[in-house]
Amino acid sequence: DVIRTFDQIVADFGALDGLVNNAGITRDALLVKFKDGELVSKMSLDQWQAVIDVNLTGVFLCGREAAERMVRLGSKGVIINISSISRAGNMGQTNYAAAKAGVQAMAVVWAKELARYGIRAASIAPGFINTEMVQAMKPEALAKLTANIPLRRMGEPDEIAHTVQFILENDYVSGRCFDIDGGLRL
């Protein structure tokens, strides 16, 4: 499906100049949880694999197919991977943190590997952005998270879009990750 999609893009538009690799699901669970010395739960392989498949493997496949077409067509494009500030690790998110750290690492590797073809790669690591995924959180949890953000608010999707635009327009940006988090990781 991925190959067919990218072939169709080239057939429809004649070129591929950019890719914003934006995929993300969560299946949060503690690695292991004990109570009174007894195992209560642990992250399942299904929880692990679902997140890795979408958040990491999907980004890899799209990046690979986009890069191939950019090189073949000489389009000197840009690949932007959407990571997350959670790449640094949040409790209950072994799978998500691993995937998003991998997404950021791929952008660095691709920036090095693809520069010889005039292709740039970078990543954006959003913090808490006002999206359906974040809005699905419990109101008490959202209030607590927002209180910990130095700017005292969640980000908006258009603030991520502005960062995408900045990367696309600045021909000297490559290999960097931009944390867009209201100062949360300071």
Short mmCIF file of C-alpha atoms in Angstrom, two decimals:
data_model
loop_
_atom_site.label_atom_id
_atom_site.label_comp_id
_atom_site.label_asym_id
_atom_site.label_seq_id
_atom_site.Cartn_x
_atom_site.Cartn_y
_atom_site.Cartn_z
CA ASP A 1 0.00 0.00 0.00
CA VAL A 2 2.79 2.46 0.86
CA ILE A 3 4.62 1.82 -2.41
CA ARG A 4 1.40 2.13 -4.40
CA THR A 5 0.54 5.40 -2.62
CA PHE A 6 3.89 7.00 -3.41
CA ASP A 7 3.75 5.77 -7.01
CA GLN A 8 0.33 7.42 -7.31
CA ILE A 9 1.63 10.70 -5.87
CA VAL A 10 4.38 10.81 -8.49
CA ALA A 11 1.93 9.82 -11.24
CA ASP A 12 -0.49 12.57 -10.20
CA PHE A 13 1.99 15.38 -9.54
CA GLY A 14 5.13 14.40 -11.47
CA ALA A 15 7.37 14.91 -8.45
CA LEU A 16 7.64 14.56 -4.71
CA ASP A 17 9.16 17.55 -2.96
CA GLY A 18 8.32 16.90 0.67
CA LEU A 19 6.98 14.49 3.23
CA VAL A 20 5.60 15.20 6.68
CA ASN A 21 5.75 11.84 8.44
CA ASN A 22 3.03 12.27 11.06
CA ALA A 23 1.69 9.10 12.67
CA GLY A 24 0.91 8.41 16.27
CA ILE A 25 -1.11 6.06 18.43
CA THR A 26 -0.77 5.14 22.08
CA ARG A 27 -1.32 1.88 23.94
CA ASP A 28 -0.07 2.98 27.35
CA ALA A 29 0.78 0.49 30.08
CA LEU A 30 3.50 0.07 32.68
CA LEU A 31 6.23 -2.37 31.70
CA VAL A 32 5.33 -4.41 34.80
CA LYS A 33 3.05 -3.58 37.71
CA PHE A 34 3.14 -5.36 41.06
CA LYS A 35 0.92 -5.01 44.11
CA ASP A 36 1.76 -6.71 47.39
CA GLY A 37 4.47 -8.71 45.64
CA GLU A 38 2.11 -10.06 42.99
CA LEU A 39 2.20 -9.27 39.29
CA VAL A 40 -0.90 -7.26 38.43
CA SER A 41 -0.18 -6.43 34.79
CA LYS A 42 2.52 -5.96 32.21
CA MET A 43 2.74 -4.37 28.80
CA SER A 44 1.64 -6.93 26.27
CA LEU A 45 3.47 -7.71 23.06
CA ASP A 46 0.32 -6.57 21.22
CA GLN A 47 0.48 -3.16 22.96
CA TRP A 48 4.17 -2.87 22.10
CA GLN A 49 3.81 -3.97 18.48
CA ALA A 50 0.77 -1.85 17.64
CA VAL A 51 2.62 1.33 18.57
CA ILE A 52 5.89 0.29 16.92
CA ASP A 53 4.08 -0.70 13.72
CA VAL A 54 2.28 2.64 13.33
CA ASN A 55 4.67 5.11 14.96
CA LEU A 56 8.02 3.70 13.83
CA THR A 57 7.62 1.19 11.01
CA GLY A 58 5.07 3.35 9.19
CA VAL A 59 7.40 6.35 9.37
CA PHE A 60 10.30 4.21 8.11
CA LEU A 61 8.33 2.87 5.15
CA CYS A 62 7.02 6.28 4.10
CA GLY A 63 10.46 7.88 4.51
CA ARG A 64 12.13 5.14 2.48
CA GLU A 65 9.65 5.37 -0.37
CA ALA A 66 9.69 9.18 -0.41
CA ALA A 67 13.51 9.28 -0.40
CA GLU A 68 13.71 6.79 -3.27
CA ARG A 69 11.42 8.89 -5.44
CA MET A 70 13.11 12.17 -4.48
CA VAL A 71 16.51 10.76 -5.47
CA ARG A 72 15.24 9.16 -8.67
CA LEU A 73 13.45 12.36 -9.74
CA GLY A 74 16.19 14.71 -8.52
CA SER A 75 13.67 16.75 -6.56
CA LYS A 76 15.95 17.67 -3.63
CA GLY A 77 13.09 17.43 -1.18
CA VAL A 78 12.56 17.57 2.56
CA ILE A 79 11.44 14.84 4.96
CA ILE A 80 10.02 16.00 8.29
CA ASN A 81 9.37 13.35 10.93
CA ILE A 82 6.96 14.15 13.74
CA SER A 83 8.44 12.81 16.97
CA SER A 84 7.33 13.82 20.48
CA ILE A 85 8.85 15.25 23.63
CA SER A 86 7.82 11.87 25.07
CA ARG A 87 10.84 10.42 23.25
CA ALA A 88 12.73 11.20 26.47
CA GLY A 89 10.52 8.73 28.34
CA ASN A 90 7.25 8.91 30.24
CA MET A 91 6.05 6.33 32.72
CA GLY A 92 3.69 3.90 31.07
CA GLN A 93 4.96 4.68 27.58
CA THR A 94 7.84 2.29 26.89
CA ASN A 95 6.45 1.60 23.42
CA TYR A 96 5.58 5.21 22.55
CA ALA A 97 8.86 6.66 23.85
CA ALA A 98 10.91 4.04 21.98
CA ALA A 99 9.03 4.68 18.74
CA LYS A 100 9.24 8.47 18.95
CA ALA A 101 12.95 8.37 19.88
CA GLY A 102 13.45 6.17 16.83
CA VAL A 103 11.55 8.62 14.63
CA GLN A 104 13.85 11.43 15.71
CA ALA A 105 16.95 9.27 15.23
CA MET A 106 15.84 8.33 11.72
CA ALA A 107 15.64 12.02 10.79
CA VAL A 108 19.26 12.50 11.91
CA VAL A 109 20.45 9.43 9.99
CA TRP A 110 18.49 10.41 6.89
CA ALA A 111 19.88 13.96 7.04
CA LYS A 112 23.38 12.47 6.87
CA GLU A 113 22.63 9.80 4.26
CA LEU A 114 20.49 11.89 1.91
CA ALA A 115 22.41 15.19 1.97
CA ARG A 116 24.53 14.01 -0.98
CA TYR A 117 21.31 14.03 -3.05
CA GLY A 118 20.25 17.46 -1.86
CA ILE A 119 17.56 16.02 0.40
CA ARG A 120 17.12 17.39 3.91
CA ALA A 121 15.53 15.70 6.91
CA ALA A 122 14.52 17.08 10.29
CA SER A 123 12.08 16.33 13.06
CA ILE A 124 9.58 18.14 15.22
CA ALA A 125 8.85 17.00 18.78
CA PRO A 126 5.52 18.43 19.88
CA GLY A 127 4.59 18.68 23.51
CA PHE A 128 0.95 18.70 24.51
CA ILE A 129 -0.92 19.95 21.46
CA ASN A 130 -4.67 20.50 21.36
CA THR A 131 -5.50 17.36 19.33
CA GLU A 132 -8.02 14.55 19.67
CA MET A 133 -5.37 12.35 21.30
CA VAL A 134 -4.72 14.90 24.05
CA GLN A 135 -8.38 15.87 24.41
CA ALA A 136 -9.15 12.21 25.16
CA MET A 137 -7.22 12.52 28.43
CA LYS A 138 -9.05 12.94 31.74
CA PRO A 139 -9.74 16.62 32.52
CA GLU A 140 -7.86 16.40 35.83
CA ALA A 141 -4.79 15.01 34.08
CA LEU A 142 -4.96 17.72 31.42
CA ALA A 143 -5.21 20.46 34.04
CA LYS A 144 -2.19 19.06 35.88
CA LEU A 145 -0.16 18.81 32.68
CA THR A 146 -1.06 22.33 31.59
CA ALA A 147 -0.01 23.68 34.99
CA ASN A 148 3.47 22.20 34.41
CA ILE A 149 3.94 23.92 31.04
CA PRO A 150 5.81 27.21 31.56
CA LEU A 151 3.55 28.97 29.03
CA ARG A 152 0.53 27.57 30.94
CA ARG A 153 -1.30 26.32 27.86
CA MET A 154 -1.33 23.53 25.35
CA GLY A 155 0.02 24.21 21.90
CA GLU A 156 -2.22 24.50 18.87
CA PRO A 157 -1.89 22.48 15.66
CA ASP A 158 -1.12 25.62 13.65
CA GLU A 159 2.00 26.15 15.80
CA ILE A 160 3.28 22.80 14.55
CA ALA A 161 2.32 23.79 11.00
CA HIS A 162 4.39 27.00 11.37
CA THR A 163 7.39 24.88 12.37
CA VAL A 164 6.89 22.66 9.31
CA GLN A 165 6.80 25.80 7.18
CA PHE A 166 10.01 27.10 8.80
CA ILE A 167 11.84 23.84 8.02
CA LEU A 168 10.54 23.76 4.45
CA GLU A 169 11.57 27.36 3.77
CA ASN A 170 15.01 27.29 5.42
CA ASP A 171 17.37 25.42 3.10
CA TYR A 172 20.09 25.20 5.75
CA VAL A 173 18.02 23.29 8.32
CA SER A 174 18.79 19.58 8.37
CA GLY A 175 19.22 16.90 11.00
CA ARG A 176 17.72 18.94 13.83
CA CYS A 177 14.82 18.23 16.14
CA PHE A 178 12.62 21.15 17.15
CA ASP A 179 10.88 20.77 20.52
CA ILE A 180 7.60 22.69 20.32
CA ASP A 181 6.39 22.30 23.88
CA GLY A 182 5.80 25.66 25.55
CA GLY A 183 9.02 25.17 27.53
CA LEU A 184 7.91 21.91 29.16
CA ARG A 185 11.28 20.16 28.71
CA LEU A 186 13.35 23.08 30.05
#
